[in-house]
Amino acid sequence: MEYKIAAVLGASGLIGKEIINELIENQSYSEIRIITRRPLHHTHEKIKEYIIDFENLNQLRNALEGVHHLFCAVGTTTKKVKGDKVLYRKVDYNIPVDGVQVGFDMGIEYFAVVSSIGADENSSNFYLKLKGEMEKEVSQFAIPQIGIFRPSMLMGKREEFRLAEKISSFIFPIFAFLVPSKYKPIQGKTVAKAMVMNASKGKGVQILYYNDMKKLIS
């Protein structure tokens, strides 16, 4: 069996934490690299933490040397960046784009990234336009497999409180039958598991929605 080395960007978030759990349990991976700005203090024997400045691409190259599969689950909010759209872009666009660029240079085989339902580079909505621009850029790299995951509302336990998600968790079960499948809320754990399960299942650029993710983990 050929063991793989995985790296995770955005390991402290809802989906990122679940990706780490999935990779720990997956026997295909011998090493998991968490690439982060601050220590997360993981103690599992598979895990190595790389504390880097994301604007320093040499540090990113060092962290990705020898990596086979790169998982990107970075994402911020307007509240976290205090409305600074430049800072928002540095997180949601620059990190995944720099990650795939360096990953491509280092020979990665699979890049999986969390985007959003409705992502569109031509959208008038700042968030959806940003995600669309990110998707367009990462799709241009000749990596054997790129998975772009487009969830709708994310469900799961977060460190920060998000009112819209809390309200949705109560209302959605009542009106679920009215909502098109791709717009259905989805557990962060489901997205993470699908990202890991999708590795080596296909070639080229794949865009995956609710049904695709559910099918991968079934």
mmCIF file of C-alpha atoms in Angstrom:
data_model
loop_
_atom_site.group_PDB
_atom_site.id
_atom_site.type_symbol
_atom_site.label_atom_id
_atom_site.label_comp_id
_atom_site.label_asym_id
_atom_site.label_seq_id
_atom_site.Cartn_x
_atom_site.Cartn_y
_atom_site.Cartn_z
ATOM 1 C CA MET A 1 0.000 0.000 0.000
ATOM 2 C CA GLU A 2 1.332 3.429 -0.952
ATOM 3 C CA TYR A 3 0.801 5.785 1.948
ATOM 4 C CA LYS A 4 0.013 9.441 1.270
ATOM 5 C CA ILE A 5 0.984 12.694 2.921
ATOM 6 C CA ALA A 6 -1.875 15.161 3.317
ATOM 7 C CA ALA A 7 -1.778 18.860 4.143
ATOM 8 C CA VAL A 8 -4.633 21.007 5.429
ATOM 9 C CA LEU A 9 -5.165 24.753 5.101
ATOM 10 C CA GLY A 10 -7.852 26.102 7.416
ATOM 11 C CA ALA A 11 -7.585 23.341 10.010
ATOM 12 C CA SER A 12 -9.106 25.427 12.817
ATOM 13 C CA GLY A 13 -12.509 25.928 11.164
ATOM 14 C CA LEU A 14 -15.669 23.832 11.138
ATOM 15 C CA ILE A 15 -14.772 21.786 8.054
ATOM 16 C CA GLY A 16 -11.020 21.881 8.646
ATOM 17 C CA LYS A 17 -11.350 20.213 12.045
ATOM 18 C CA GLU A 18 -13.473 17.470 10.525
ATOM 19 C CA ILE A 19 -10.967 16.955 7.696
ATOM 20 C CA ILE A 20 -8.273 16.371 10.313
ATOM 21 C CA ASN A 21 -10.464 13.780 12.050
ATOM 22 C CA GLU A 22 -11.179 12.011 8.762
ATOM 23 C CA LEU A 23 -7.500 11.928 7.790
ATOM 24 C CA ILE A 24 -6.497 10.544 11.180
ATOM 25 C CA GLU A 25 -8.942 7.666 10.768
ATOM 26 C CA ASN A 26 -8.020 7.031 7.136
ATOM 27 C CA GLN A 27 -5.283 4.402 6.926
ATOM 28 C CA SER A 28 -4.183 5.660 3.495
ATOM 29 C CA TYR A 29 -2.441 8.620 5.123
ATOM 30 C CA SER A 30 0.813 8.262 7.023
ATOM 31 C CA GLU A 31 1.293 11.977 7.750
ATOM 32 C CA ILE A 32 -0.985 14.986 8.137
ATOM 33 C CA ARG A 33 0.480 18.473 7.911
ATOM 34 C CA ILE A 34 -1.472 21.298 9.447
ATOM 35 C CA ILE A 35 -0.400 24.582 7.874
ATOM 36 C CA THR A 36 -1.459 27.435 10.109
ATOM 37 C CA ARG A 37 -0.665 30.897 11.440
ATOM 38 C CA ARG A 38 -0.833 29.838 15.071
ATOM 39 C CA PRO A 39 -0.253 26.612 16.993
ATOM 40 C CA LEU A 40 -3.290 24.348 17.263
ATOM 41 C CA HIS A 41 -1.554 21.913 19.618
ATOM 42 C CA HIS A 42 -2.610 18.647 18.019
ATOM 43 C CA THR A 43 -0.908 15.675 19.614
ATOM 44 C CA HIS A 44 -1.766 12.755 17.322
ATOM 45 C CA GLU A 45 1.304 10.914 16.054
ATOM 46 C CA LYS A 46 0.324 11.456 12.399
ATOM 47 C CA ILE A 47 0.159 15.233 12.735
ATOM 48 C CA LYS A 48 2.881 17.787 12.132
ATOM 49 C CA GLU A 49 2.155 21.480 12.520
ATOM 50 C CA TYR A 50 3.779 24.059 10.263
ATOM 51 C CA ILE A 51 3.434 27.588 11.633
ATOM 52 C CA ILE A 52 3.897 29.961 8.711
ATOM 53 C CA ASP A 53 3.303 33.444 7.383
ATOM 54 C CA PHE A 54 0.972 32.793 4.450
ATOM 55 C CA GLU A 55 2.445 35.700 2.533
ATOM 56 C CA ASN A 56 5.846 33.988 2.657
ATOM 57 C CA LEU A 57 5.670 31.501 -0.213
ATOM 58 C CA ASN A 58 9.029 29.959 0.686
ATOM 59 C CA GLN A 59 7.569 28.873 4.006
ATOM 60 C CA LEU A 60 4.551 27.473 2.200
ATOM 61 C CA ARG A 61 6.802 25.570 -0.209
ATOM 62 C CA ASN A 62 8.681 24.025 2.700
ATOM 63 C CA ALA A 63 5.408 22.935 4.299
ATOM 64 C CA LEU A 64 4.133 21.354 1.066
ATOM 65 C CA GLU A 65 7.285 19.505 0.057
ATOM 66 C CA GLY A 66 6.432 15.849 -0.480
ATOM 67 C CA VAL A 67 2.672 16.366 -0.034
ATOM 68 C CA HIS A 68 0.329 14.282 -2.211
ATOM 69 C CA HIS A 69 -3.100 15.652 -1.283
ATOM 70 C CA LEU A 70 -3.866 19.254 -0.274
ATOM 71 C CA PHE A 71 -7.144 20.140 1.438
ATOM 72 C CA CYS A 72 -8.213 23.781 1.703
ATOM 73 C CA ALA A 73 -11.040 24.817 4.019
ATOM 74 C CA VAL A 74 -10.083 28.416 4.733
ATOM 75 C CA GLY A 75 -12.779 31.006 5.170
ATOM 76 C CA THR A 76 -13.417 34.140 7.139
ATOM 77 C CA THR A 77 -16.389 36.412 7.813
ATOM 78 C CA THR A 78 -17.065 40.119 7.500
ATOM 79 C CA LYS A 79 -17.195 40.299 11.301
ATOM 80 C CA LYS A 80 -13.781 38.697 11.741
ATOM 81 C CA VAL A 81 -12.088 41.086 9.307
ATOM 82 C CA LYS A 82 -14.130 44.065 10.571
ATOM 83 C CA GLY A 83 -15.501 44.750 7.118
ATOM 84 C CA ASP A 84 -12.069 44.935 5.475
ATOM 85 C CA LYS A 85 -12.596 43.457 2.007
ATOM 86 C CA VAL A 86 -8.867 43.489 1.243
ATOM 87 C CA LEU A 87 -8.198 41.320 4.291
ATOM 88 C CA TYR A 88 -11.201 39.134 3.410
ATOM 89 C CA ARG A 89 -9.686 38.541 -0.037
ATOM 90 C CA LYS A 90 -6.308 37.636 1.454
ATOM 91 C CA VAL A 91 -7.957 34.756 3.296
ATOM 92 C CA ASP A 92 -10.638 33.459 0.928
ATOM 93 C CA TYR A 93 -8.771 34.043 -2.340
ATOM 94 C CA ASN A 94 -5.041 34.406 -1.763
ATOM 95 C CA ILE A 95 -4.549 31.416 0.523
ATOM 96 C CA PRO A 96 -6.240 28.810 -1.717
ATOM 97 C CA VAL A 97 -4.739 30.292 -4.893
ATOM 98 C CA ASP A 98 -1.238 30.470 -3.424
ATOM 99 C CA GLY A 99 -1.755 26.976 -2.012
ATOM 100 C CA VAL A 100 -2.670 25.437 -5.351
ATOM 101 C CA GLN A 101 0.087 27.347 -7.144
ATOM 102 C CA VAL A 102 2.775 26.118 -4.760
ATOM 103 C CA GLY A 103 1.161 22.683 -4.591
ATOM 104 C CA PHE A 104 1.283 22.410 -8.359
ATOM 105 C CA ASP A 105 4.955 23.371 -8.337
ATOM 106 C CA MET A 106 5.589 20.711 -5.684
ATOM 107 C CA GLY A 107 3.743 17.992 -7.616
ATOM 108 C CA ILE A 108 0.553 17.434 -5.612
ATOM 109 C CA GLU A 109 -1.908 14.900 -7.025
ATOM 110 C CA TYR A 110 -5.171 16.177 -5.526
ATOM 111 C CA PHE A 111 -6.427 19.586 -4.440
ATOM 112 C CA ALA A 112 -9.753 19.859 -2.628
ATOM 113 C CA VAL A 113 -11.198 23.260 -1.768
ATOM 114 C CA VAL A 114 -14.367 24.499 -0.090
ATOM 115 C CA SER A 115 -16.217 27.097 -2.136
ATOM 116 C CA SER A 116 -19.917 28.001 -1.970
ATOM 117 C CA ILE A 117 -23.174 27.382 -3.719
ATOM 118 C CA GLY A 118 -23.732 30.265 -6.123
ATOM 119 C CA ALA A 119 -20.053 31.034 -6.641
ATOM 120 C CA ASP A 120 -19.797 33.198 -9.748
ATOM 121 C CA GLU A 121 -16.984 35.483 -10.841
ATOM 122 C CA ASN A 122 -19.581 37.787 -12.442
ATOM 123 C CA SER A 123 -21.821 38.041 -9.379
ATOM 124 C CA SER A 124 -22.643 41.447 -7.879
ATOM 125 C CA ASN A 125 -22.369 39.845 -4.439
ATOM 126 C CA PHE A 126 -18.870 40.316 -3.005
ATOM 127 C CA TYR A 127 -18.677 36.881 -1.365
ATOM 128 C CA LEU A 128 -19.989 34.893 -4.331
ATOM 129 C CA LYS A 129 -17.827 36.857 -6.759
ATOM 130 C CA LEU A 130 -14.749 36.195 -4.614
ATOM 131 C CA LYS A 131 -15.476 32.475 -4.497
ATOM 132 C CA GLY A 132 -16.079 32.439 -8.250
ATOM 133 C CA GLU A 133 -12.781 34.170 -8.922
ATOM 134 C CA MET A 134 -11.011 31.716 -6.641
ATOM 135 C CA GLU A 135 -12.592 28.754 -8.441
ATOM 136 C CA LYS A 136 -11.596 30.089 -11.844
ATOM 137 C CA GLU A 137 -7.985 30.576 -10.795
ATOM 138 C CA VAL A 138 -7.469 27.215 -9.067
ATOM 139 C CA SER A 139 -9.092 25.393 -11.993
ATOM 140 C CA GLN A 140 -6.357 26.525 -14.358
ATOM 141 C CA PHE A 141 -3.641 24.365 -12.812
ATOM 142 C CA ALA A 142 -2.808 21.039 -14.440
ATOM 143 C CA ILE A 143 -3.105 19.031 -11.249
ATOM 144 C CA PRO A 144 -4.353 15.453 -11.862
ATOM 145 C CA GLN A 145 -7.492 16.017 -9.748
ATOM 146 C CA ILE A 146 -9.122 19.173 -8.396
ATOM 147 C CA GLY A 147 -12.289 18.960 -6.323
ATOM 148 C CA ILE A 148 -14.313 22.155 -5.805
ATOM 149 C CA PHE A 149 -16.935 21.614 -3.125
ATOM 150 C CA ARG A 150 -19.957 23.907 -3.182
ATOM 151 C CA PRO A 151 -22.003 23.510 0.002
ATOM 152 C CA SER A 152 -24.932 25.723 0.899
ATOM 153 C CA MET A 153 -25.582 26.558 4.565
ATOM 154 C CA LEU A 154 -23.087 24.720 6.760
ATOM 155 C CA MET A 155 -24.274 22.999 9.904
ATOM 156 C CA GLY A 156 -22.188 21.916 12.864
ATOM 157 C CA LYS A 157 -20.586 23.135 16.064
ATOM 158 C CA ARG A 158 -18.544 26.287 15.582
ATOM 159 C CA GLU A 159 -16.451 28.257 18.038
ATOM 160 C CA GLU A 160 -18.289 31.435 17.059
ATOM 161 C CA PHE A 161 -22.062 31.909 17.096
ATOM 162 C CA ARG A 162 -23.733 32.412 13.687
ATOM 163 C CA LEU A 163 -27.360 33.469 13.960
ATOM 164 C CA ALA A 164 -28.382 32.519 10.409
ATOM 165 C CA GLU A 165 -27.119 28.970 10.847
ATOM 166 C CA LYS A 166 -28.847 28.631 14.220
ATOM 167 C CA ILE A 167 -32.185 29.787 12.793
ATOM 168 C CA SER A 168 -31.775 27.516 9.773
ATOM 169 C CA SER A 169 -31.255 24.454 11.979
ATOM 170 C CA PHE A 170 -34.764 24.943 13.398
ATOM 171 C CA ILE A 171 -36.619 26.064 10.279
ATOM 172 C CA PHE A 172 -35.117 23.806 7.609
ATOM 173 C CA PRO A 173 -36.588 20.456 8.784
ATOM 174 C CA ILE A 174 -40.080 21.915 8.381
ATOM 175 C CA PHE A 175 -39.597 23.123 4.805
ATOM 176 C CA ALA A 176 -36.947 20.674 3.578
ATOM 177 C CA PHE A 177 -39.220 19.218 0.893
ATOM 178 C CA LEU A 178 -39.475 22.645 -0.787
ATOM 179 C CA VAL A 179 -35.720 23.245 -1.105
ATOM 180 C CA PRO A 180 -33.813 22.096 -4.233
ATOM 181 C CA SER A 181 -31.187 19.547 -3.212
ATOM 182 C CA LYS A 182 -28.129 21.668 -3.993
ATOM 183 C CA TYR A 183 -29.387 24.403 -1.636
ATOM 184 C CA LYS A 184 -29.987 22.122 1.337
ATOM 185 C CA PRO A 185 -27.963 22.795 4.488
ATOM 186 C CA ILE A 186 -25.213 20.251 5.007
ATOM 187 C CA GLN A 187 -23.148 19.156 7.971
ATOM 188 C CA GLY A 188 -19.532 20.303 7.958
ATOM 189 C CA LYS A 189 -18.573 16.720 8.779
ATOM 190 C CA THR A 190 -20.291 15.515 5.602
ATOM 191 C CA VAL A 191 -18.361 18.002 3.462
ATOM 192 C CA ALA A 192 -15.070 17.039 5.102
ATOM 193 C CA LYS A 193 -15.667 13.322 4.693
ATOM 194 C CA ALA A 194 -16.604 13.809 1.034
ATOM 195 C CA MET A 195 -13.436 15.825 0.402
ATOM 196 C CA VAL A 196 -11.309 12.990 1.767
ATOM 197 C CA MET A 197 -13.327 10.202 0.149
ATOM 198 C CA ASN A 198 -13.157 11.924 -3.238
ATOM 199 C CA ALA A 199 -9.365 11.652 -3.479
ATOM 200 C CA SER A 200 -8.335 9.542 -6.487
ATOM 201 C CA LYS A 201 -11.950 9.237 -7.693
ATOM 202 C CA GLY A 202 -11.770 11.021 -10.993
ATOM 203 C CA LYS A 203 -9.522 13.279 -13.003
ATOM 204 C CA GLY A 204 -9.486 16.944 -13.905
ATOM 205 C CA VAL A 205 -11.699 19.582 -12.310
ATOM 206 C CA GLN A 206 -14.811 18.399 -10.474
ATOM 207 C CA ILE A 207 -17.523 20.636 -9.006
ATOM 208 C CA LEU A 208 -19.463 18.865 -6.295
ATOM 209 C CA TYR A 209 -22.818 19.817 -4.766
ATOM 210 C CA TYR A 210 -24.994 18.439 -1.959
ATOM 211 C CA ASN A 211 -26.042 15.244 -3.757
ATOM 212 C CA ASP A 212 -22.498 14.553 -4.954
ATOM 213 C CA MET A 213 -21.135 14.862 -1.427
ATOM 214 C CA LYS A 214 -23.857 12.692 0.072
ATOM 215 C CA LYS A 215 -23.248 10.043 -2.581
ATOM 216 C CA LEU A 216 -19.509 9.976 -1.861
ATOM 217 C CA ILE A 217 -20.012 9.115 1.790
ATOM 218 C CA SER A 218 -22.905 6.676 1.346
#
